[in-house]
C-alpha cells in the first residue's frame, strides 16, 4: 500500500510518499524558520498561510520524486493534532479534498504517534515492546510502547517541554529562534563544571519531569551580568549537561521499571548530539540498546505520519469526509489499529 503523508502541525510543511513494502519513496520538508525568525517564535497565522501556499506544490514534487502518478496512491495520512489549529486545518482540508478527488481513504494521525513510530523508517529498527523517550518542543514524556496504538505514559513534564526549555534558555542567551540547535552548537564550545545547574526532579522517585526550575536557575545565573561569548558557551554547556543528565537518568529508570531493554528516542531534541552520545553509552552500560532515528526523522516530518497512517489504513481505518483537527489531544485516547475501544493495560 502506498501512502501520501502530510504534516502541517506547526512550522514545517512536510510531504512524504511511503510504500508499505518498498519503504520511503519521497520525503520533503520545508521549514518556515526564516518566516518566523524576526518574530522570535512561531506566529500561528503566518504558519497557516504559508502551509496553504506550499502544500499542493510540495505534493506534486513528492509524487515526482517518488516517480509515481497520483493514481498510484492508495491512501492519505495527515497530522490531525495536536498542534496549531489553523495549521492543522490546512493539512486536514487538503488531505480530505484529495481523498475525495482520488477516491482513496484518508486517516488523521496523532503527531506523537508519528514520532513514536519514526524508528520504523530506519533499517534495523527495534521490535515492540520498547520504552520511548519523546522529547520535542511541545512534549516530554516516557512512554511504554507495546504495539501500534498501544501506548502507556510512564511519566511526563509537569511544566516546560525539554525543547521549550532549550528554546527559552537560548533566547535568554540572545541566540534567537529556533533556539535548540543554536544552544547545542554554543554548548560544544563551553566548558564542563563552570556553571552547575540543578538536575530537576532527580531526587524524587517517579518518571515525571520539570524544567521550569532549571530555566529559572539559568535566569538567576546570568542576571545582571554581561557575558562574553566564552561565558555564554559555559552557561549553555551547564544547561545542556543538566538536561542530558536528567533525561538519561529518567530513561534508565523507565527501562528498569518496565523490565524492557530497548530505548527509542523520538522528537526534535533527539537530534541533540550530546544527548545521543550520553544515552547510547548509559543504556549500553545497563545492558540495553538505545535507538535513534536519524536527525531528520527526529524533527517534524511527514514520513513518520505516513508510516503511522499506513498501519491504520492497512487495518481498514478510514474517516468520513468531515474535516477534523484537534489543538489538544491526549495520547492515551488512542486505540490499536482496528480496535474500537482503548485498551486498559
Ligand atoms: O519534534 P520537533 O521538531 O517539533 C515538535 O513537535 O515540537 O521538536 C522541535 C524542538 C525545538 O524545541 C528545538 O529547539 C528542539 O526540538 N531541537 C533541539 C535540537 N534540534 C531541535 N534541541 C536541542 N538540541 C538540538 N540539536
Ligand atoms: Zn514534533
Short mmCIF file of C-alpha atoms and ligand atoms in Angstrom, two decimals:
data_model
loop_
_atom_site.label_atom_id
_atom_site.label_comp_id
_atom_site.label_asym_id
_atom_site.label_seq_id
_atom_site.Cartn_x
_atom_site.Cartn_y
_atom_site.Cartn_z
CA UNK A 1 0.00 0.00 0.00
CA UNK A 2 1.37 3.43 -0.99
CA UNK A 3 0.51 6.26 1.41
CA UNK A 4 0.80 10.01 0.96
CA UNK A 5 1.77 11.61 4.29
CA UNK A 6 1.08 15.25 5.15
CA UNK A 7 2.40 17.12 8.20
CA UNK A 8 1.43 20.74 8.95
CA UNK A 9 1.06 20.82 12.75
CA UNK A 10 3.46 23.69 13.39
CA UNK A 11 6.15 25.45 11.37
CA UNK A 12 7.20 22.77 8.90
CA UNK A 13 5.29 21.86 5.77
CA UNK A 14 6.14 18.25 5.08
CA UNK A 15 5.03 15.69 2.49
CA UNK A 16 6.15 12.08 2.07
CA UNK A 17 5.30 9.06 -0.03
CA UNK A 18 5.69 5.75 1.80
CA UNK A 19 5.32 2.28 0.34
CA UNK A 20 4.48 -0.42 2.92
CA UNK A 21 6.73 -2.84 1.02
CA UNK A 22 9.48 -0.73 -0.55
CA UNK A 23 9.77 1.91 2.20
CA UNK A 24 10.14 5.64 1.79
CA UNK A 25 9.82 6.85 -1.82
CA UNK A 26 9.85 10.61 -1.23
CA UNK A 27 10.35 12.88 1.75
CA UNK A 28 10.15 16.67 1.54
CA UNK A 29 10.26 19.19 4.38
CA UNK A 30 10.03 22.94 4.12
CA UNK A 31 10.96 24.77 7.31
CA UNK A 32 9.31 28.14 7.97
CA UNK A 33 12.17 29.19 10.25
CA UNK A 34 13.04 32.25 8.15
CA UNK A 35 9.41 33.36 8.11
CA UNK A 36 9.14 33.36 11.91
CA UNK A 37 12.71 34.25 12.86
CA UNK A 38 12.33 38.01 13.27
CA UNK A 39 9.17 37.50 15.38
CA UNK A 40 11.23 35.42 17.85
CA UNK A 41 8.84 32.45 17.63
CA UNK A 42 6.11 30.85 15.55
CA UNK A 43 3.26 33.18 14.51
CA UNK A 44 0.31 30.79 14.03
CA UNK A 45 -1.49 32.81 11.37
CA UNK A 46 1.64 33.22 9.25
CA UNK A 47 2.28 29.49 9.62
CA UNK A 48 -1.20 28.57 8.33
CA UNK A 49 -0.94 30.87 5.32
CA UNK A 50 2.44 29.53 4.35
CA UNK A 51 1.19 25.93 4.60
CA UNK A 52 -1.63 26.87 2.20
CA UNK A 53 0.81 28.22 -0.35
CA UNK A 54 3.32 25.38 -0.16
CA UNK A 55 1.34 22.22 0.35
CA UNK A 56 -0.05 21.46 -3.12
CA UNK A 57 3.19 22.26 -4.99
CA UNK A 58 5.09 20.10 -2.48
CA UNK A 59 2.68 17.19 -3.02
CA UNK A 60 3.32 17.48 -6.77
CA UNK A 61 7.07 17.49 -6.14
CA UNK A 62 6.87 14.49 -3.81
CA UNK A 63 4.92 12.45 -6.37
CA UNK A 64 7.54 13.34 -8.99
CA UNK A 65 10.36 12.41 -6.59
CA UNK A 66 8.66 9.07 -5.92
CA UNK A 67 8.27 8.58 -9.68
CA UNK A 68 4.55 7.83 -9.41
CA UNK A 69 1.28 9.35 -10.57
CA UNK A 70 -1.47 10.34 -8.18
CA UNK A 71 -3.46 7.23 -9.22
CA UNK A 72 -0.82 5.05 -7.51
CA UNK A 73 -1.66 6.49 -4.07
CA UNK A 74 -3.76 4.01 -2.03
CA UNK A 75 -4.44 6.24 0.97
CA UNK A 76 -3.64 9.55 2.62
CA UNK A 77 -2.45 10.18 6.19
CA UNK A 78 -2.30 13.69 7.65
CA UNK A 79 -1.47 15.07 11.09
CA UNK A 80 -4.81 15.68 12.78
CA UNK A 81 -3.31 17.02 16.04
CA UNK A 82 -2.07 18.07 18.48
CA UNK A 83 -0.71 21.32 17.10
CA UNK A 84 -1.69 24.80 15.92
CA UNK A 85 -5.32 24.54 14.92
CA UNK A 86 -5.11 26.74 11.80
CA UNK A 87 -2.01 24.94 10.58
CA UNK A 88 -3.62 21.53 11.22
CA UNK A 89 -6.75 22.53 9.31
CA UNK A 90 -4.72 23.24 6.19
CA UNK A 91 -3.36 19.67 6.17
CA UNK A 92 -6.74 18.22 7.08
CA UNK A 93 -8.58 20.10 4.33
CA UNK A 94 -6.07 19.24 1.62
CA UNK A 95 -5.94 15.57 2.70
CA UNK A 96 -9.73 15.24 2.72
CA UNK A 97 -10.11 17.03 -0.60
CA UNK A 98 -7.51 14.86 -2.31
CA UNK A 99 -9.04 11.74 -0.74
CA UNK A 100 -12.40 12.74 -2.21
CA UNK A 101 -10.93 13.64 -5.60
CA UNK A 102 -8.79 10.48 -5.88
CA UNK A 103 -11.34 8.17 -4.26
CA UNK A 104 -8.94 6.87 -1.60
CA UNK A 105 -9.29 6.52 2.20
CA UNK A 106 -7.95 9.23 4.47
CA UNK A 107 -6.85 8.90 8.08
CA UNK A 108 -5.89 11.55 10.66
CA UNK A 109 -2.75 10.69 12.62
CA UNK A 110 -1.71 11.76 16.13
CA UNK A 111 1.52 13.75 15.79
CA UNK A 112 3.18 11.95 18.71
CA UNK A 113 2.25 8.54 17.33
CA UNK A 114 4.17 9.63 14.24
CA UNK A 115 7.24 10.44 16.36
CA UNK A 116 6.92 7.16 18.29
CA UNK A 117 6.79 5.11 15.08
CA UNK A 118 9.52 7.08 13.24
CA UNK A 119 12.14 4.38 14.05
CA UNK A 120 10.29 2.10 11.60
CA UNK A 121 11.77 4.28 8.84
CA UNK A 122 15.24 3.03 9.70
CA UNK A 123 16.85 -0.29 8.84
CA UNK A 124 17.36 -2.39 11.97
CA UNK A 125 14.51 -0.67 13.78
CA UNK A 126 13.71 -2.22 17.15
CA UNK A 127 10.71 -4.50 17.56
CA UNK A 128 7.96 -3.83 20.09
CA UNK A 129 7.95 -3.53 23.06
CA UNK A 130 10.23 -0.61 23.85
CA UNK A 131 10.38 2.49 26.01
CA UNK A 132 10.24 5.73 24.05
CA UNK A 133 11.70 8.98 25.29
CA UNK A 134 9.63 11.58 23.45
CA UNK A 135 11.41 14.92 23.63
CA UNK A 136 10.14 17.70 21.41
CA UNK A 137 9.21 21.37 21.54
CA UNK A 138 5.74 20.64 22.88
CA UNK A 139 6.11 17.33 24.73
CA UNK A 140 8.45 15.49 27.04
CA UNK A 141 7.38 12.05 28.13
CA UNK A 142 8.46 8.47 28.66
CA UNK A 143 6.09 6.02 27.02
CA UNK A 144 5.90 2.24 27.10
CA UNK A 145 5.15 1.21 23.52
CA UNK A 146 3.87 -2.35 23.15
CA UNK A 147 2.44 -2.02 19.63
CA UNK A 148 0.93 0.45 17.19
CA UNK A 149 -1.67 2.41 19.18
CA UNK A 150 -0.60 0.76 22.44
CA UNK A 151 0.98 3.48 24.48
CA UNK A 152 1.27 3.79 28.25
CA UNK A 153 2.59 7.10 29.52
CA UNK A 154 5.11 6.38 32.28
CA UNK A 155 5.94 9.98 33.09
CA UNK A 156 5.75 13.44 31.56
CA UNK A 157 6.75 17.00 32.13
CA UNK A 158 4.88 18.97 34.74
CA UNK A 159 5.71 22.29 33.09
CA UNK A 160 8.01 23.08 30.14
CA UNK A 161 8.90 20.54 27.48
CA UNK A 162 12.60 19.80 27.01
CA UNK A 163 12.70 21.55 23.61
CA UNK A 164 10.84 24.51 25.06
CA UNK A 165 13.46 24.77 27.84
CA UNK A 166 16.22 24.68 25.19
CA UNK A 167 14.41 27.39 23.20
CA UNK A 168 13.76 29.65 26.22
CA UNK A 169 17.34 29.32 27.50
CA UNK A 170 18.65 30.07 24.02
CA UNK A 171 16.53 33.22 23.92
CA UNK A 172 17.93 34.24 27.28
CA UNK A 173 21.45 33.89 25.87
CA UNK A 174 20.46 36.03 22.89
CA UNK A 175 20.52 33.14 20.42
CA UNK A 176 17.15 33.77 18.82
CA UNK A 177 14.82 31.26 17.21
CA UNK A 178 14.95 28.30 16.81
CA UNK A 179 16.97 28.02 19.97
CA UNK A 180 17.64 24.31 20.49
CA UNK A 181 20.18 23.69 17.72
CA UNK A 182 21.85 27.09 18.34
CA UNK A 183 22.20 26.43 22.06
CA UNK A 184 23.58 22.95 21.38
CA UNK A 185 26.16 24.42 18.98
CA UNK A 186 27.23 27.01 21.56
CA UNK A 187 27.46 24.34 24.28
CA UNK A 188 30.01 22.47 22.13
CA UNK A 189 32.46 25.33 22.86
CA UNK A 190 31.63 25.55 26.58
CA UNK A 191 33.49 24.00 29.49
CA UNK A 192 32.08 21.45 31.91
CA UNK A 193 31.68 22.43 35.53
CA UNK A 194 31.89 26.23 35.21
CA UNK A 195 28.13 26.51 35.69
CA UNK A 196 26.39 23.74 37.63
CA UNK A 197 22.61 23.84 37.32
CA UNK A 198 20.10 21.70 39.23
CA UNK A 199 19.07 18.31 37.84
CA UNK A 200 15.31 18.74 38.14
CA UNK A 201 13.35 16.05 39.99
CA UNK A 202 16.19 13.52 40.08
CA UNK A 203 15.95 13.45 43.86
CA UNK A 204 12.31 12.36 43.65
CA UNK A 205 11.02 8.92 42.67
CA UNK A 206 8.89 8.54 39.57
CA UNK A 207 9.30 9.37 35.93
CA UNK A 208 7.85 12.86 35.66
CA UNK A 209 9.97 15.81 34.56
CA UNK A 210 10.04 19.50 35.46
CA UNK A 211 12.21 22.00 33.64
CA UNK A 212 10.96 25.38 34.81
CA UNK A 213 13.34 25.33 37.83
CA UNK A 214 16.30 24.71 35.54
CA UNK A 215 15.28 27.65 33.38
CA UNK A 216 14.96 29.85 36.49
CA UNK A 217 18.43 28.75 37.67
CA UNK A 218 19.85 29.92 34.35
CA UNK A 219 17.98 33.24 34.66
CA UNK A 220 19.44 33.76 38.14
CA UNK A 221 22.96 32.82 36.98
CA UNK A 222 23.05 35.32 34.13
CA UNK A 223 21.02 38.12 35.74
CA UNK A 224 22.83 41.48 35.87
CA UNK A 225 25.98 40.11 34.20
CA UNK A 226 27.45 40.91 30.87
CA UNK A 227 28.59 37.60 29.47
CA UNK A 228 31.16 37.35 26.73
CA UNK A 229 30.93 34.59 24.14
CA UNK A 230 33.05 32.16 26.20
CA UNK A 231 30.93 32.64 29.33
CA UNK A 232 27.72 32.20 27.34
CA UNK A 233 29.13 28.96 25.98
CA UNK A 234 29.86 27.81 29.56
CA UNK A 235 26.24 28.60 30.57
CA UNK A 236 24.95 26.72 27.52
CA UNK A 237 27.17 23.78 28.43
CA UNK A 238 25.96 23.78 32.05
CA UNK A 239 22.34 23.87 30.91
CA UNK A 240 22.81 21.08 28.37
CA UNK A 241 24.64 18.94 30.93
CA UNK A 242 21.75 19.28 33.40
CA UNK A 243 19.21 18.48 30.69
CA UNK A 244 21.14 15.47 29.37
CA UNK A 245 21.76 14.07 32.86
CA UNK A 246 18.08 14.35 33.75
CA UNK A 247 16.87 12.71 30.53
CA UNK A 248 19.45 9.90 30.83
CA UNK A 249 18.66 9.13 34.48
CA UNK A 250 14.90 9.05 33.94
CA UNK A 251 15.22 6.94 30.80
CA UNK A 252 17.31 4.36 32.67
CA UNK A 253 14.75 4.39 35.46
CA UNK A 254 11.96 3.75 32.93
CA UNK A 255 13.83 0.77 31.45
CA UNK A 256 14.41 -0.61 34.91
CA UNK A 257 10.78 -0.09 35.96
CA UNK A 258 9.31 -1.78 32.86
CA UNK A 259 11.96 -4.50 32.61
CA UNK A 260 12.47 -3.53 28.96
CA UNK A 261 15.89 -3.24 27.33
CA UNK A 262 15.28 -1.02 24.33
CA UNK A 263 15.02 2.75 24.45
CA UNK A 264 13.84 4.65 21.40
CA UNK A 265 14.37 8.39 21.31
CA UNK A 266 11.86 10.47 19.38
CA UNK A 267 11.20 14.16 18.77
CA UNK A 268 13.34 17.17 17.89
CA UNK A 269 15.58 17.17 20.98
CA UNK A 270 16.55 13.62 19.96
CA UNK A 271 18.68 15.36 17.31
CA UNK A 272 20.95 16.65 20.12
CA UNK A 273 24.41 15.14 19.66
CA UNK A 274 25.44 15.06 23.32
CA UNK A 275 22.11 13.55 24.40
CA UNK A 276 22.53 10.84 21.76
CA UNK A 277 26.02 10.01 22.93
CA UNK A 278 25.18 10.03 26.64
CA UNK A 279 22.09 7.85 26.17
CA UNK A 280 23.88 5.39 23.90
CA UNK A 281 26.64 4.96 26.49
CA UNK A 282 24.40 4.78 29.56
CA UNK A 283 21.85 2.36 28.09
CA UNK A 284 24.59 0.07 26.75
CA UNK A 285 26.22 0.08 30.17
CA UNK A 286 22.91 -1.03 31.67
CA UNK A 287 22.80 -3.93 29.19
CA UNK A 288 20.25 -2.40 26.82
CA UNK A 289 20.18 -0.62 23.49
CA UNK A 290 19.31 2.99 22.66
CA UNK A 291 17.94 3.57 19.18
CA UNK A 292 17.74 6.94 17.46
CA UNK A 293 16.12 7.66 14.17
CA UNK A 294 18.45 9.88 12.07
CA UNK A 295 18.04 13.58 12.97
CA UNK A 296 15.69 14.40 10.07
CA UNK A 297 13.29 11.69 11.28
CA UNK A 298 13.54 13.03 14.86
CA UNK A 299 12.38 16.53 13.91
CA UNK A 300 8.98 17.06 12.32
CA UNK A 301 8.49 15.23 9.03
CA UNK A 302 5.72 13.59 7.02
CA UNK A 303 7.45 10.23 6.60
CA UNK A 304 6.58 9.34 10.21
CA UNK A 305 2.96 10.39 9.62
CA UNK A 306 2.79 8.20 6.50
CA UNK A 307 4.21 5.22 8.44
CA UNK A 308 1.70 5.59 11.28
CA UNK A 309 -1.13 6.16 8.78
CA UNK A 310 -0.12 3.11 6.75
CA UNK A 311 -0.67 0.84 9.78
CA UNK A 312 -4.13 2.30 10.35
CA UNK A 313 -5.20 2.40 6.69
CA UNK A 314 -3.99 -1.19 6.20
CA UNK A 315 -6.22 -2.23 9.12
CA UNK A 316 -9.18 -0.65 7.33
CA UNK A 317 -9.38 2.56 9.29
CA UNK A 318 -10.84 5.40 7.30
CA UNK A 319 -12.61 8.59 8.27
CA UNK A 320 -15.72 10.20 6.90
CA UNK A 321 -15.15 13.34 4.85
CA UNK A 322 -15.69 15.76 7.76
CA UNK A 323 -12.58 17.86 8.29
CA UNK A 324 -11.39 17.49 11.89
CA UNK A 325 -8.38 18.77 13.80
CA UNK A 326 -7.61 18.96 17.50
CA UNK A 327 -5.32 21.53 19.11
CA UNK A 328 -5.18 19.31 22.22
CA UNK A 329 -5.29 15.54 22.09
CA UNK A 330 -4.21 13.20 24.94
CA UNK A 331 -2.06 10.35 23.62
CA UNK A 332 -3.75 7.77 25.84
CA UNK A 333 -7.05 8.14 23.96
CA UNK A 334 -5.54 6.19 21.04
CA UNK A 335 -6.58 2.65 20.16
CA UNK A 336 -4.70 -0.08 18.33
CA UNK A 337 -5.49 -0.30 14.57
CA UNK A 338 -8.87 -1.96 14.06
CA UNK A 339 -9.75 -1.85 17.78
CA UNK A 340 -12.89 0.05 18.82
CA UNK A 341 -12.06 0.67 22.49
CA UNK A 342 -8.89 1.92 24.13
CA UNK A 343 -7.08 -1.00 25.77
CA UNK A 344 -6.88 -0.74 29.53
CA UNK A 345 -3.49 -2.36 30.07
O1 LIG B 1 9.73 17.39 17.27
P1 LIG B 1 10.03 18.79 16.86
O2 LIG B 1 10.71 19.03 15.53
O3 LIG B 1 8.74 19.66 16.88
C1 LIG B 1 7.75 19.48 17.85
O4 LIG B 1 6.85 18.64 17.61
O5 LIG B 1 7.87 20.16 18.89
O6 LIG B 1 10.94 19.43 18.04
C2 LIG B 1 11.36 20.76 17.98
C3 LIG B 1 12.18 21.05 19.22
C4 LIG B 1 12.53 22.54 19.36
O7 LIG B 1 12.27 22.95 20.68
C5 LIG B 1 14.02 22.57 19.03
O8 LIG B 1 14.68 23.65 19.65
C6 LIG B 1 14.47 21.24 19.55
O9 LIG B 1 13.43 20.35 19.19
N1 LIG B 1 15.74 20.80 18.94
C7 LIG B 1 16.89 20.64 19.63
C8 LIG B 1 17.88 20.25 18.68
N2 LIG B 1 17.28 20.19 17.45
C9 LIG B 1 15.98 20.54 17.63
N3 LIG B 1 17.16 20.76 20.94
C10 LIG B 1 18.41 20.51 21.33
N4 LIG B 1 19.42 20.16 20.50
C11 LIG B 1 19.20 20.00 19.17
N5 LIG B 1 20.21 19.64 18.36
ZN1 LIG B 2 7.04 17.01 16.55
#
